[in-house]
CSV table of C-alpha atoms and ligand atoms in Angstrom, one decimal:
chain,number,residue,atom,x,y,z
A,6,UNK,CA,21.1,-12.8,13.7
A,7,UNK,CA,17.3,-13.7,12.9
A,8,UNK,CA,15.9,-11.4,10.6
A,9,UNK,CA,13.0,-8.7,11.1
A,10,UNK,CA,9.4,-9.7,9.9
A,11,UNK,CA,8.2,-7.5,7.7
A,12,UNK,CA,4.7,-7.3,6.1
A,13,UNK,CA,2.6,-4.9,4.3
A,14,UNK,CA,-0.3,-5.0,1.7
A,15,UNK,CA,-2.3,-2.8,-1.2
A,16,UNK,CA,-6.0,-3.5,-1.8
A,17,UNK,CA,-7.0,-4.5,-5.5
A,18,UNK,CA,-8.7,-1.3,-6.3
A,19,UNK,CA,-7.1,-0.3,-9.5
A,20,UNK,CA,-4.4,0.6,-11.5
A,21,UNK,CA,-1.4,1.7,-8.9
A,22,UNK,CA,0.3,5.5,-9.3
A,23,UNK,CA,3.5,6.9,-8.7
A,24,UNK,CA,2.0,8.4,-5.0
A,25,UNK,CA,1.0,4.4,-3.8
A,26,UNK,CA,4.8,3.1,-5.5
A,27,UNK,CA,7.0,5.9,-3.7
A,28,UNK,CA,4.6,6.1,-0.7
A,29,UNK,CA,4.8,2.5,0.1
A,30,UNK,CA,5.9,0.0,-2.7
A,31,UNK,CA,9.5,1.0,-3.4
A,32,UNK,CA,10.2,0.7,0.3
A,33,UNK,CA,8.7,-3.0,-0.2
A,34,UNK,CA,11.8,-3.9,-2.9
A,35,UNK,CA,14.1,-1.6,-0.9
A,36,UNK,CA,13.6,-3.6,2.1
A,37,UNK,CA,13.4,-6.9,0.4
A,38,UNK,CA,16.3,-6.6,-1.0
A,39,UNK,CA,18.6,-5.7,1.5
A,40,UNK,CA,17.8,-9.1,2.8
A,41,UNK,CA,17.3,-8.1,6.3
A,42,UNK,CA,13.8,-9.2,6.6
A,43,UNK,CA,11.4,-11.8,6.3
A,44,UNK,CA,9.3,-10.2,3.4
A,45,UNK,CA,5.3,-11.0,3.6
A,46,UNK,CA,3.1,-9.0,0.4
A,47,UNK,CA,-0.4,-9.3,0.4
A,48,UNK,CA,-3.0,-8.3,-2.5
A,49,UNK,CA,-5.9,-6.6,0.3
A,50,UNK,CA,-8.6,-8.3,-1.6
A,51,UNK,CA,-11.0,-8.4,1.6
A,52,UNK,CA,-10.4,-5.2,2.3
A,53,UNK,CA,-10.8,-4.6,-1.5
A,54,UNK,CA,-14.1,-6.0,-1.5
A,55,UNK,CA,-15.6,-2.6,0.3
A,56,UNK,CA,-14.6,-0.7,-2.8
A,57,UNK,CA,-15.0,-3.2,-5.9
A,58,UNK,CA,-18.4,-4.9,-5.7
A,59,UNK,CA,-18.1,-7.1,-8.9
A,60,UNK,CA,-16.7,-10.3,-9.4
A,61,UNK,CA,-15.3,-9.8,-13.0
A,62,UNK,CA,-12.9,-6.9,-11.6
A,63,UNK,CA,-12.2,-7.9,-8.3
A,64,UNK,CA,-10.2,-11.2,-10.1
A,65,UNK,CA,-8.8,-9.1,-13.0
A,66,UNK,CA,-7.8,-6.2,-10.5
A,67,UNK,CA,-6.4,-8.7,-8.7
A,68,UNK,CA,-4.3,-10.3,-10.8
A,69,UNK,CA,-3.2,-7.3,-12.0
A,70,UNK,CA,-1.6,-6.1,-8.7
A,71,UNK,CA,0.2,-9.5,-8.3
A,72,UNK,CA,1.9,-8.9,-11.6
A,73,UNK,CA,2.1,-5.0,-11.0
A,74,UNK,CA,4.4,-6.6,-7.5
A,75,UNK,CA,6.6,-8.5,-9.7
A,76,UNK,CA,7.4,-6.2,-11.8
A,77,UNK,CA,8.3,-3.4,-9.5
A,78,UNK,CA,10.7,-6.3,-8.4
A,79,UNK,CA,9.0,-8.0,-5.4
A,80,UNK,CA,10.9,-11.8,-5.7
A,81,UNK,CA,8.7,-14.9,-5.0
A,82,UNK,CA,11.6,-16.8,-4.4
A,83,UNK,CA,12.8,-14.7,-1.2
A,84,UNK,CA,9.2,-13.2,0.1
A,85,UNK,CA,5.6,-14.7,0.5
A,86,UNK,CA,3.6,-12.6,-1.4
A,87,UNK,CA,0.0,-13.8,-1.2
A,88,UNK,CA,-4.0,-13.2,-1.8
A,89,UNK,CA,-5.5,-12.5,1.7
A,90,UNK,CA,-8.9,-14.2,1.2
A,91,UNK,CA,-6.7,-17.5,0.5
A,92,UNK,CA,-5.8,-17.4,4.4
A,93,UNK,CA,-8.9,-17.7,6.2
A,94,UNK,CA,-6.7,-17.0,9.4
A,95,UNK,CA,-7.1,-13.3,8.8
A,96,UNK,CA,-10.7,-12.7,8.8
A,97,UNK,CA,-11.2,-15.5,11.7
A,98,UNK,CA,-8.6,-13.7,14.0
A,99,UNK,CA,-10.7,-10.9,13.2
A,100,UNK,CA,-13.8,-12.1,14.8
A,101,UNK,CA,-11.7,-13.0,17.7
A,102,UNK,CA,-10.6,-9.3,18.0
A,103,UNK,CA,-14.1,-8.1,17.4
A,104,UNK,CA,-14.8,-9.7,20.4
A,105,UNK,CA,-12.7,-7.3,22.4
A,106,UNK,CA,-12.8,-4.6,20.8
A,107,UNK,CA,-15.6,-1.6,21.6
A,108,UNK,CA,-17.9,0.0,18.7
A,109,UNK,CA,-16.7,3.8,20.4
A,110,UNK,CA,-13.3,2.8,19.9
A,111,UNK,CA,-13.2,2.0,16.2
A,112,UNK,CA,-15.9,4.9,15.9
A,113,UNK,CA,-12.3,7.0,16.4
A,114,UNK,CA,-11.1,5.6,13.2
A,115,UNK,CA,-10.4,8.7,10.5
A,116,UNK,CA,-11.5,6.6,7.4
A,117,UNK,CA,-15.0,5.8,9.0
A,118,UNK,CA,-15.0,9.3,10.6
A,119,UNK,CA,-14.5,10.7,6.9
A,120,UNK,CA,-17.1,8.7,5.5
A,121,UNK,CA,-19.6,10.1,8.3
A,122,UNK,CA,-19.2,13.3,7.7
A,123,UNK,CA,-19.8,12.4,4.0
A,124,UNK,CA,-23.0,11.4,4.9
A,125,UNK,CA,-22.0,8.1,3.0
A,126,UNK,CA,-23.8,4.5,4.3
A,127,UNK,CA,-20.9,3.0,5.9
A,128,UNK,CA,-20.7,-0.9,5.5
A,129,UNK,CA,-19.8,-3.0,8.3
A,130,UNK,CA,-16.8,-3.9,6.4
A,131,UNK,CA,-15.6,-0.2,6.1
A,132,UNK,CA,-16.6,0.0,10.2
A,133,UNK,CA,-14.9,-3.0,11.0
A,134,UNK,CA,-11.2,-2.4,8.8
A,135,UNK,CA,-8.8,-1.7,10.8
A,136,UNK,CA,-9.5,-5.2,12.7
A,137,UNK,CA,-9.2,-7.1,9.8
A,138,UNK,CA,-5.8,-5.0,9.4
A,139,UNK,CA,-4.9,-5.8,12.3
A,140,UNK,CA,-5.4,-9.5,12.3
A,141,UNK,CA,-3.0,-8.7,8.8
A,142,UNK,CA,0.3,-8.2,10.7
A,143,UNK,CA,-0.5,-9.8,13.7
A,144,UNK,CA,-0.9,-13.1,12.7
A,145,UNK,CA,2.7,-13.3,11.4
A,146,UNK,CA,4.0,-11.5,13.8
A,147,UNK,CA,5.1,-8.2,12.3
A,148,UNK,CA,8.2,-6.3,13.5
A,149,UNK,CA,7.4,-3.8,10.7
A,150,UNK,CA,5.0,-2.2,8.1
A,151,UNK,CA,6.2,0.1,5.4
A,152,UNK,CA,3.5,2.0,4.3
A,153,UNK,CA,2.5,5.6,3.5
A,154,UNK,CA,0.8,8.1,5.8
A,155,UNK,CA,-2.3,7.5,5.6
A,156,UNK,CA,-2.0,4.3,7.3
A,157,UNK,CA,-0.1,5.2,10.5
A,158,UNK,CA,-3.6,5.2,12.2
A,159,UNK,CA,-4.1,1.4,11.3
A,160,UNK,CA,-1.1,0.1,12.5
A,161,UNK,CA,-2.0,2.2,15.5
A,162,UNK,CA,-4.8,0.3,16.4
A,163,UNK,CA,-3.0,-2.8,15.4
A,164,UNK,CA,-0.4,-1.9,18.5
A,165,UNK,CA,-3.5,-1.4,20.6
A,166,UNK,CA,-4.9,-4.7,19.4
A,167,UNK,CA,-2.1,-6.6,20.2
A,168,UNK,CA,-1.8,-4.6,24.0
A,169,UNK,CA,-5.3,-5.5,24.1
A,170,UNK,CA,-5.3,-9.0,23.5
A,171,UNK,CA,-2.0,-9.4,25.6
A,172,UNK,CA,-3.3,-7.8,28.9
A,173,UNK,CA,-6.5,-9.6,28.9
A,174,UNK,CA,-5.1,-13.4,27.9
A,175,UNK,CA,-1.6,-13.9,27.8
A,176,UNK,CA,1.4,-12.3,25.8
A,177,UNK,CA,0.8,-13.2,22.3
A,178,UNK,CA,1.2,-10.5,20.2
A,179,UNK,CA,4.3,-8.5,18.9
A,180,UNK,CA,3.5,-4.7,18.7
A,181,UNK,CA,4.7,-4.1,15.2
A,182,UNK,CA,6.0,-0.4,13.9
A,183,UNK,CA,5.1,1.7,10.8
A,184,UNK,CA,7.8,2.9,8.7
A,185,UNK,CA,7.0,4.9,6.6
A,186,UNK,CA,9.2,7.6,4.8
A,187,UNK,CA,8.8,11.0,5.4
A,188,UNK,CA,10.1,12.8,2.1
A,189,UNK,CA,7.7,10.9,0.4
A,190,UNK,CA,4.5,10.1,3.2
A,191,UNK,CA,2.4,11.9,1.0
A,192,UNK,CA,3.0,11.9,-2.7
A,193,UNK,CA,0.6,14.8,-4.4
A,194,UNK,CA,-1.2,14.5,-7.5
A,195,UNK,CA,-1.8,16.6,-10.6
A,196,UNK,CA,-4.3,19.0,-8.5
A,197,UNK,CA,-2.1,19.3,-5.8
A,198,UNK,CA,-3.9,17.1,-3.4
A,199,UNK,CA,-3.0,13.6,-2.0
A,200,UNK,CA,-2.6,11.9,-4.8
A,201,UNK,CA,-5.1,8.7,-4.8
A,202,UNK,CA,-7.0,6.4,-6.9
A,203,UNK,CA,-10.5,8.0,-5.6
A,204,UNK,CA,-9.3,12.1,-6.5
A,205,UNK,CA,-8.5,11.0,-9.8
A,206,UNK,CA,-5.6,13.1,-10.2
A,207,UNK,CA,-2.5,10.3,-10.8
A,208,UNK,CA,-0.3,9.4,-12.9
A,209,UNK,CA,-0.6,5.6,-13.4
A,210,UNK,CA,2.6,3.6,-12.2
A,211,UNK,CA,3.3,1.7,-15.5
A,212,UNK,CA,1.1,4.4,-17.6
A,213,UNK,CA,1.8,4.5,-21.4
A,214,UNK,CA,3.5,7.7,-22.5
A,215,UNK,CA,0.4,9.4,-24.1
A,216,UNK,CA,-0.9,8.5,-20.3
A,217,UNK,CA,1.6,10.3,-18.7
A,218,UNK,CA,1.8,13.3,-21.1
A,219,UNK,CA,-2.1,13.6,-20.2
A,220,UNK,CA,-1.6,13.5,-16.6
A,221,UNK,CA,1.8,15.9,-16.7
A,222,UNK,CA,-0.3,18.7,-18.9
A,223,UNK,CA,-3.4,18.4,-16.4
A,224,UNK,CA,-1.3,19.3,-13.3
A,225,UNK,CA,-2.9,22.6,-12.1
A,226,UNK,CA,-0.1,25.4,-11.8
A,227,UNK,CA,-0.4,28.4,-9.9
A,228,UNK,CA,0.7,31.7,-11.8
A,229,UNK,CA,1.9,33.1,-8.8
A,230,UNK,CA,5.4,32.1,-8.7
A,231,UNK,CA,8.6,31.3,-11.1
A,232,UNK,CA,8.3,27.5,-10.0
A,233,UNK,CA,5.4,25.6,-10.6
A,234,UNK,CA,4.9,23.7,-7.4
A,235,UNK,CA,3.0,21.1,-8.3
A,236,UNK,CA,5.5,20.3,-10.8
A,237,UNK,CA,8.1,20.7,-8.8
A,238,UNK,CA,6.7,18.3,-6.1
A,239,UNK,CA,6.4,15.3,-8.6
A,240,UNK,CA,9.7,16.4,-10.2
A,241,UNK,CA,11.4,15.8,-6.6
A,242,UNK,CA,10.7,12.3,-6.8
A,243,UNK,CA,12.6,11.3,-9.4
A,244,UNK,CA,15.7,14.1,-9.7
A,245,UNK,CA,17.9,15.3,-6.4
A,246,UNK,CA,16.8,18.9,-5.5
A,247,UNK,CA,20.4,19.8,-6.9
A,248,UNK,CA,19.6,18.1,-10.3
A,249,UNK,CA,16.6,20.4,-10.1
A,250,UNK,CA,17.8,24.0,-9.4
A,251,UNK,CA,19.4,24.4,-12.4
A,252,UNK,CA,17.0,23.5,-15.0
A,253,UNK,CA,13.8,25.5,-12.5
A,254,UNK,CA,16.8,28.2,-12.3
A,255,UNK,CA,16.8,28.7,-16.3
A,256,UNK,CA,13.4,28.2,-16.8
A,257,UNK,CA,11.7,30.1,-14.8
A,258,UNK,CA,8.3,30.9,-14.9
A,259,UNK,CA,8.2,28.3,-18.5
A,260,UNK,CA,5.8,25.9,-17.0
A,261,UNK,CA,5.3,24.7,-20.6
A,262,UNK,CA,9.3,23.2,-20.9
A,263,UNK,CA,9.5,22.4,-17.1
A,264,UNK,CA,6.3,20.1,-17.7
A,265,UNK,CA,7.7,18.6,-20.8
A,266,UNK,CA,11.0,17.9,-18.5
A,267,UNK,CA,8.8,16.4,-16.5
A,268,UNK,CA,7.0,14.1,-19.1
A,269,UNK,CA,10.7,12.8,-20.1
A,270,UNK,CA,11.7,12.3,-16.4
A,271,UNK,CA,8.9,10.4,-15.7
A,272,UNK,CA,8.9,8.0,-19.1
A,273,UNK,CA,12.3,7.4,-18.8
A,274,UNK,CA,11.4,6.1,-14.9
A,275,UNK,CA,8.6,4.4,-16.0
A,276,UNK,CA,9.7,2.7,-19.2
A,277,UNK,CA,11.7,0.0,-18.0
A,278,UNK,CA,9.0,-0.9,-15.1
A,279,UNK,CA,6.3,-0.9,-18.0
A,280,UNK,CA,8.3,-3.4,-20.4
A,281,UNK,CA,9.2,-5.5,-17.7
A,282,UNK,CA,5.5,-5.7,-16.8
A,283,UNK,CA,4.6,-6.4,-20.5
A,284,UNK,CA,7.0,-9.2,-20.4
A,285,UNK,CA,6.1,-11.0,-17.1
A,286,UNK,CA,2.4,-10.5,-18.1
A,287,UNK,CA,3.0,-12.8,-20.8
A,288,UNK,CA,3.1,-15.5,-18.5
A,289,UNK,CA,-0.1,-15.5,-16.8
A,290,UNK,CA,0.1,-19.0,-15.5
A,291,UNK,CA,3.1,-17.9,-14.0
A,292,UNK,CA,1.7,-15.4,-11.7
A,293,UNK,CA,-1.2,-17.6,-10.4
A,294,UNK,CA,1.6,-19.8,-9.1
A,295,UNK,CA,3.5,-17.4,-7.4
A,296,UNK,CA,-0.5,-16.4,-5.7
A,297,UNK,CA,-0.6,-20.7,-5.3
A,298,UNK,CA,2.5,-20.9,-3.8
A,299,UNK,CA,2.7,-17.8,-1.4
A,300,UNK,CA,-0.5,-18.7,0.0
A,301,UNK,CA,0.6,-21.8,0.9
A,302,UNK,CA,3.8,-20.7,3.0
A,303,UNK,CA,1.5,-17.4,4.2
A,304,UNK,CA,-1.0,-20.3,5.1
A,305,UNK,CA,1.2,-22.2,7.3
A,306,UNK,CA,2.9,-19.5,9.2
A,307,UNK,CA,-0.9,-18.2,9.7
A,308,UNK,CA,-2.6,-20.8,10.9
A,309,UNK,CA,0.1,-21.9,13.4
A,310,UNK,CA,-0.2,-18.4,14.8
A,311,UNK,CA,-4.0,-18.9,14.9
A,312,UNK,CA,-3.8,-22.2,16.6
A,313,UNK,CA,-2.0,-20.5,19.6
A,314,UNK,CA,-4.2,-17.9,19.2
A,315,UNK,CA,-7.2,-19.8,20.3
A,316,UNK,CA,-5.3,-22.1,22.9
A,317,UNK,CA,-5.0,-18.8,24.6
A,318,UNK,CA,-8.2,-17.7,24.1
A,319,UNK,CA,-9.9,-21.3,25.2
A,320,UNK,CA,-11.4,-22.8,23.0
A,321,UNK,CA,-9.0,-25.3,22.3
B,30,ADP,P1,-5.3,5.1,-2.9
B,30,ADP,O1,-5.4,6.3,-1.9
B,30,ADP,O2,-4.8,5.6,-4.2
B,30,ADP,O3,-6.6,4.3,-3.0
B,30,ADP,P2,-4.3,2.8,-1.4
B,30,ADP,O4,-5.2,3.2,-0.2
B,30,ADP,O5,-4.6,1.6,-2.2
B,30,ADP,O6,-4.2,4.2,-2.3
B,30,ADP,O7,-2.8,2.8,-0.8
B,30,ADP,C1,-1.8,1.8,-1.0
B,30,ADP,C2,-0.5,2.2,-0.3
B,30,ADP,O8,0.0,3.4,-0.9
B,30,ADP,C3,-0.7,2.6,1.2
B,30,ADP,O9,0.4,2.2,1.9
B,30,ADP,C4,-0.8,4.1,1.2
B,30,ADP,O10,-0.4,4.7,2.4
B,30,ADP,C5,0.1,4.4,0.0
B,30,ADP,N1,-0.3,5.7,-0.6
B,30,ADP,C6,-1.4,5.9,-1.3
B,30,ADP,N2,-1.5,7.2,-1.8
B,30,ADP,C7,-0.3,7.8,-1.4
B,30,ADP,C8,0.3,9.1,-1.6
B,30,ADP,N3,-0.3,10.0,-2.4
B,30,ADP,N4,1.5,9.3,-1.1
B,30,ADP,C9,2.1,8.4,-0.4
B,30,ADP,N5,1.7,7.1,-0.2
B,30,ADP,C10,0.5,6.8,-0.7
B,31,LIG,N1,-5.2,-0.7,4.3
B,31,LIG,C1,-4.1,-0.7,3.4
B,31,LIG,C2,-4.3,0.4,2.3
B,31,LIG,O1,-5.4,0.9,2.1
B,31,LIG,C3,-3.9,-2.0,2.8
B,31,LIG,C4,-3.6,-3.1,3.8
B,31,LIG,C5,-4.5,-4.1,4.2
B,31,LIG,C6,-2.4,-3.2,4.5
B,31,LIG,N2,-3.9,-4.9,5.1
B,31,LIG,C7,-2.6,-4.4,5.4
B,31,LIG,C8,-1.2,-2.5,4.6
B,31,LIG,C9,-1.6,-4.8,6.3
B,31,LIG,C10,-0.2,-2.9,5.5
B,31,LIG,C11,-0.5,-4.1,6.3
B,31,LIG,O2,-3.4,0.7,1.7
């Protein structure tokens, strides 16, 4: 049985939390390794380049997340994982589905329709992203895309993309499929909110202890109730809801102890994926090879995809 293609990506924005790794990066070593699919990681620095606008942190950020991937267990020897500005496939298929695709159209898209009503100057880039996601998956044929949430809408107009392009040349798309997990689709942060790099309010996903004690003591409880919800809902991911009843039974309304439970939980979850980290990080070279090497299997899959691409658009 050929395996499923499966690829996803996370832009080089910062540091990643525990919301981004149980929204979308466990289910990246979950899937790799039950060897079903054909694993494809990408480091979103393109996309990246919308949000981090200087050249020293783009390439440190960057090679951050590629060792932040190996250590969470992503394995170089079974999946591609790769720097998207290294395949210049993506941002020319990109052009190509500019061409069909209408300004009202992307004008639908919630991240640019945020942005709007934030008054904010929206680059072209930002305008134009869900394209350049879209020429992501599509150029290696995607069956599916773990990712959180948030993202659902993308892959949407990846599927439309593809029908697009399909109808008005020839069938040459696969419509891929999010997957995304529903217990944890949206992961909240200490103030209760989505938790995400721009809110501030996470807890890093290799943070130090004294970083996770900070970011445990700032989550904002409620005094309304015996059980801290916030607490709660970042306790969920790590301990069954059975696990949990008893010690939220006996300490109820003791934020103070359930938040120091919390802080242990986490460090003890954390501690392992932070020395690994420290380890592999030791070994810099290392990791630009796996970047070398991944772009140069992502590269040929790519631009074989592109070539067919542009015998059905013409112009070869
Ligand atoms: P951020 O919002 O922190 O900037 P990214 O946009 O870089 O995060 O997201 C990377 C991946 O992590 C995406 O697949 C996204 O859906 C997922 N993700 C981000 N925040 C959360 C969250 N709070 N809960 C679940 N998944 C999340
Ligand atoms: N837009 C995604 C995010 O913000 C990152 C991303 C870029 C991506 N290209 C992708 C995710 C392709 C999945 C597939 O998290």
């Amino acid at each position: 049985m050929s395996k499923k293609i499966l690829l996803s990506g996370v832009k080089p924005t910062g540091a990643p939390h525990i919301g981004n790794y149980f929204g979308a990066m466990k289910q990246f070593v979950d899937l790799q390794n039950t060897n079903n699919y054909e694993c494809h990681f990408m480091i979103a620095d393109y996309h990246g380049l919308n949000f981090i606008q200087n050249a020293d942190e783009m390439r440190t950020n960057t090679l951050n997340l590629a060792l932040d991937y190996l250590a969470i267990g992503l394995d170089p020897l079974t999946s591609v994982i790769f720097k998207q500005s290294d395949v210049s496939a993506h941002t020319e298929l990109t052009w190509i589905f500019d061409s069909i695709t209408t300004m009202p159209y992307l004008m639908r898209a919630h991240a640019f329709k945020d942005a709007e009503a934030k008054d904010k100057e929206i680059s072209i880039g930002t305008f134009n992203y869900p394209m350049l996601m879209a020429a992501d998956i599509l150029l290696y044929d995607a069956d599916v895309v773990p990712v959180g949430q948030d993202q659902k809408q993308h892959i949407e107009y990846a599927r439309d993309t593809a029908q697009k392009f399909n109808s008005l040349f020839t069938e040459t798309f696969k419509l891929p499929e999010p997957l995304i997990m529903k217990e944890v689709a949206i992961v909240p942060g200490t103030d209760g909110r989505k938790m995400s790099k721009s809110y501030g309010n996470t807890i890093p996903l290799f943070a130090t202890r004294e970083e996770i004690v900070k970011g445990v003591m700032s989550i904002v409880t409620d005094s309304s109730g015996d059980v801290p919800t916030n607490v709660y809902n970042m306790h969920k991911l790590l301990k069954s809801e059975e696990d949990l009843k008893k010690l939220y039974d006996e300490n109820k309304g003791k934020y103070k102890i359930l938040k120091e439970a919390l802080i242990d939980d986490l460090d003890a979850f954390i501690k392992p994926l932070r020395e690994k980290r420290a380890l592999i990080a030791q070994n810099i070279q290392g990791v630009e090879a796996v970047l070398i090497q991944g772009a140069l299997k992502a590269k040929e899959k790519a631009d074989a995809k592109l070539l067919t691409v542009k015998k059905n658009i013409g112009v070869l």
